[in-house]
XYZ file of C-alpha atoms in Angstrom:
298
model
C 76.992 46.881 143.768
C 79.371 47.112 140.864
C 76.436 47.893 138.542
C 75.278 50.758 140.783
C 78.833 52.139 140.901
C 79.143 52.092 137.092
C 75.745 53.757 136.730
C 76.743 56.457 139.223
C 80.011 57.196 137.400
C 78.228 57.360 134.027
C 75.608 59.719 135.488
C 78.326 62.041 136.865
C 80.108 62.035 133.513
C 76.930 63.020 131.641
C 76.186 65.798 134.132
C 79.726 67.213 133.822
C 79.508 67.235 130.013
C 76.108 68.940 130.116
C 77.406 71.580 132.497
C 80.319 72.340 130.124
C 78.751 72.411 126.637
C 75.038 72.314 127.206
C 72.766 75.123 125.984
C 72.011 76.236 129.516
C 75.620 76.511 130.678
C 76.976 79.537 132.515
C 79.891 79.941 130.093
C 77.480 80.457 127.231
C 75.661 83.147 129.173
C 78.953 84.816 130.086
C 79.999 84.953 126.418
C 76.631 86.399 125.495
C 76.914 89.008 128.234
C 80.421 89.981 127.151
C 79.312 90.266 123.532
C 76.426 92.538 124.429
C 78.628 94.650 126.670
C 81.167 95.156 123.845
C 78.548 96.283 121.324
C 77.609 99.971 121.608
C 73.940 100.740 121.828
C 72.313 102.650 118.964
C 72.125 105.762 121.105
C 75.916 106.021 121.535
C 77.136 104.857 118.129
C 79.065 107.512 116.238
C 77.137 109.218 113.490
C 78.339 108.724 109.888
C 80.497 111.550 108.528
C 78.518 114.235 106.770
C 78.556 114.048 103.008
C 80.554 116.711 101.214
C 78.863 118.282 98.243
C 80.189 120.902 95.903
C 77.998 123.978 95.564
C 80.116 125.584 92.858
C 81.427 124.837 89.394
C 85.051 125.343 88.293
C 85.516 128.683 86.586
C 86.237 128.592 82.830
C 89.358 130.132 81.272
C 89.373 133.928 81.437
C 91.327 136.999 80.384
C 93.031 137.729 83.713
C 96.003 135.957 85.257
C 96.439 134.563 88.760
C 98.161 137.723 89.992
C 95.353 139.947 88.793
C 92.869 137.654 90.527
C 94.919 137.692 93.734
C 95.283 133.908 93.750
C 98.967 133.827 94.701
C 98.797 133.716 98.493
C 100.581 131.994 101.347
C 97.386 130.610 102.835
C 95.105 129.298 100.138
C 92.018 127.199 100.815
C 90.698 124.163 98.972
C 87.639 126.024 97.703
C 89.819 128.509 95.838
C 91.799 125.690 94.220
C 88.691 123.794 93.128
C 87.121 126.933 91.713
C 90.142 128.120 89.731
C 92.189 125.094 88.671
C 90.735 125.145 85.136
C 90.676 128.905 84.770
C 93.910 129.703 82.963
C 94.540 133.067 81.316
C 93.630 132.931 77.624
C 95.464 136.185 76.853
C 98.691 134.989 78.497
C 99.405 131.858 76.468
C 102.478 133.402 74.861
C 103.607 135.399 77.895
C 106.411 134.141 80.126
C 106.789 135.443 83.670
C 109.625 132.991 84.403
C 112.736 133.668 82.343
C 114.833 130.632 83.324
C 114.661 127.357 81.348
C 111.493 125.326 81.854
C 111.018 121.583 81.416
C 107.794 119.605 81.708
C 107.146 115.865 81.671
C 104.308 114.282 79.710
C 103.092 110.822 80.741
C 101.181 108.514 78.372
C 98.819 107.459 81.185
C 97.529 111.045 81.531
C 96.265 112.046 78.107
C 95.247 115.508 79.329
C 98.929 116.381 79.588
C 99.250 116.201 75.811
C 96.572 118.885 75.468
C 98.129 121.069 78.160
C 101.471 120.938 76.351
C 99.819 122.125 73.135
C 97.975 124.972 74.872
C 101.046 126.341 76.662
C 103.764 125.309 74.195
C 105.336 128.765 74.010
C 105.921 128.817 77.761
C 108.247 125.800 77.673
C 111.855 125.307 76.618
C 111.903 121.520 77.009
C 109.103 118.978 76.805
C 109.973 115.475 77.973
C 107.534 112.685 77.092
C 107.907 109.709 79.432
C 108.001 107.113 76.682
C 111.311 105.308 76.530
C 113.431 102.837 78.451
C 116.705 101.131 77.627
C 117.412 97.462 78.228
C 120.403 95.168 77.939
C 119.553 92.171 75.763
C 122.679 90.087 75.966
C 126.392 90.478 75.461
C 127.140 94.077 74.359
C 123.605 94.470 73.033
C 121.151 97.222 74.036
C 117.733 98.264 72.753
C 115.460 101.260 73.251
C 111.930 100.202 74.206
C 108.648 102.104 74.371
C 108.782 103.384 70.808
C 105.130 102.397 70.295
C 104.162 105.400 72.456
C 105.905 107.951 70.226
C 103.331 110.411 68.858
C 104.860 112.022 65.775
C 101.782 114.095 64.966
C 101.723 115.612 68.451
C 105.428 116.461 68.256
C 104.847 118.128 64.892
C 102.046 120.264 66.334
C 104.254 121.362 69.229
C 107.119 122.381 66.968
C 104.755 124.180 64.630
C 103.424 126.285 67.506
C 106.869 126.861 69.009
C 109.820 126.137 66.683
C 112.214 126.734 69.584
C 110.778 124.071 71.882
C 113.021 121.045 72.359
C 111.578 117.547 72.658
C 113.804 115.527 74.993
C 112.147 112.203 75.871
C 112.971 110.772 79.243
C 114.747 107.436 78.929
C 114.918 105.290 82.038
C 117.166 102.386 83.009
C 114.430 100.112 84.297
C 114.226 96.443 85.336
C 117.909 95.704 84.918
C 119.138 92.471 86.459
C 122.162 92.352 88.746
C 124.075 90.548 85.990
C 123.280 93.295 83.476
C 124.447 96.016 85.860
C 127.617 94.096 86.685
C 128.429 93.605 83.001
C 127.975 97.306 82.242
C 130.066 98.487 85.170
C 132.893 96.010 84.580
C 133.317 96.252 80.812
C 134.446 99.275 78.817
C 133.080 97.685 75.640
C 129.644 97.433 77.265
C 129.778 101.123 78.199
C 130.708 102.139 74.674
C 127.997 99.956 73.147
C 125.431 101.518 75.477
C 126.499 105.037 74.481
C 126.423 104.017 70.827
C 122.835 102.772 71.195
C 121.765 106.164 72.531
C 123.463 107.949 69.641
C 122.107 105.624 66.957
C 118.518 105.959 68.148
C 118.827 109.744 68.227
C 120.223 109.831 64.691
C 117.318 107.704 63.489
C 114.861 110.163 65.060
C 116.802 113.378 64.593
C 113.811 115.353 63.295
C 111.686 114.326 66.283
C 114.014 114.507 69.256
C 116.504 117.111 70.437
C 118.199 114.952 73.057
C 117.335 112.964 76.169
C 116.518 113.235 79.833
C 118.424 110.407 81.534
C 116.968 108.700 84.597
C 119.296 106.160 86.183
C 120.594 107.428 89.528
C 117.836 105.851 91.612
C 117.911 102.639 89.590
C 121.685 102.303 90.109
C 121.738 103.385 93.747
C 124.680 101.947 95.627
C 126.795 101.582 92.498
C 130.235 103.115 92.111
C 129.719 106.835 91.575
C 132.897 107.376 89.523
C 131.879 104.536 87.203
C 128.330 105.865 86.984
C 129.654 109.311 86.074
C 131.847 107.673 83.431
C 128.773 105.997 81.898
C 126.826 109.272 81.850
C 129.743 111.194 80.355
C 130.194 108.609 77.588
C 126.516 108.918 76.636
C 126.692 112.720 76.698
C 129.806 112.770 74.526
C 128.174 110.608 71.852
C 124.942 112.608 71.919
C 126.730 115.962 71.673
C 128.413 114.808 68.474
C 125.021 114.749 66.738
C 123.772 117.942 65.110
C 120.599 118.832 63.269
C 120.393 122.132 61.385
C 123.486 123.327 63.211
C 122.031 122.594 66.655
C 123.635 120.021 68.952
C 121.548 117.426 70.715
C 121.307 117.807 74.486
C 121.499 115.654 77.606
C 119.699 116.475 80.859
C 120.092 114.354 83.983
C 117.132 113.618 86.264
C 118.376 114.065 89.830
C 116.678 112.634 92.951
C 116.447 114.995 95.960
C 118.662 112.887 98.217
C 122.256 113.781 99.053
C 123.323 110.145 99.256
C 122.336 109.689 95.596
C 123.474 113.042 94.232
C 125.478 115.696 96.032
C 127.823 118.600 95.316
C 130.713 116.310 94.410
C 128.551 114.478 91.866
C 127.508 117.797 90.374
C 131.138 118.872 90.039
C 131.979 115.663 88.166
C 129.135 116.049 85.677
C 128.123 119.648 85.091
C 130.694 120.326 82.364
C 129.450 117.336 80.372
C 125.688 117.903 80.610
C 123.247 120.554 79.447
C 121.119 120.600 82.569
C 119.807 118.881 85.675
C 116.176 118.189 86.480
C 115.642 117.850 90.233
C 112.795 115.377 90.718
C 111.320 117.288 93.626
C 108.074 115.306 93.692
C 110.131 112.370 95.029
C 111.018 114.370 98.137
C 108.155 113.309 100.468
C 108.413 109.579 99.693
C 110.143 108.792 102.969
C 107.664 110.596 105.174
C 104.651 112.841 104.555
C 105.633 116.396 103.793
C 105.948 119.163 101.224
C 107.061 118.793 97.642
C 110.245 120.806 96.973
C 110.431 122.567 100.363
C 112.308 125.858 100.178
C 114.788 124.851 102.863
C 115.976 121.934 100.734
C 116.623 123.854 97.532
């Protein structure tokens, strides 16, 4: 009797296992049904997006300007941009419609910018190559880095085409450690050594460069604003002491478009010590999608 009971229990156990994981189980068929139900049939699948092809070629440079071609409009379409973005006015290369000072940035990772600067040199007052950075390398020691990007031949060509153009490389305070920032902000000797480094480098390259564009407000966000203004003023004072052919070197400050980083009070503390401000309007939409340099902001 005991043998029959053991056989019966073993038989029930095998049947229960088969009903759970066997190939003919209901759970397997349910999973298959759910999978089929979740997969759209070919007849209702969304069609792939249509391919976009260009049926036109960009227009070459011509003898008329954008106003004569009626390209300055409030509502402009993409087709007009793609057709005309290369079509600058060849007879207007020395004509300036905008009488206020102009500054452009040239980046080494976009080589086309070098050519654009040469074509339109006479339209610009300041050209700022994005080449340089300044680093702290120990106790009261600073170095200018990025000098391998300096293109002396290109600078010579620009100044030959427009003797009045001023080359003011942007120099950025980048990848500073917390210890480096603390040392600079706490020590007057560190501040003076930093300013001296700026002046020395400019003296060594006096025939190439006419000053600097400083970029440090974003990098030193949260720091003491009075101390930061003190650092900027010290640099400006040293730079303004340098002259070449009777012309003083200049300092322009790159300004982010955020009131918490630069506001009216900051402007009041600095404007008498600097030669200009460059509002980095392309930074404006970083926080949320939106326009670059919206009119309401500036």
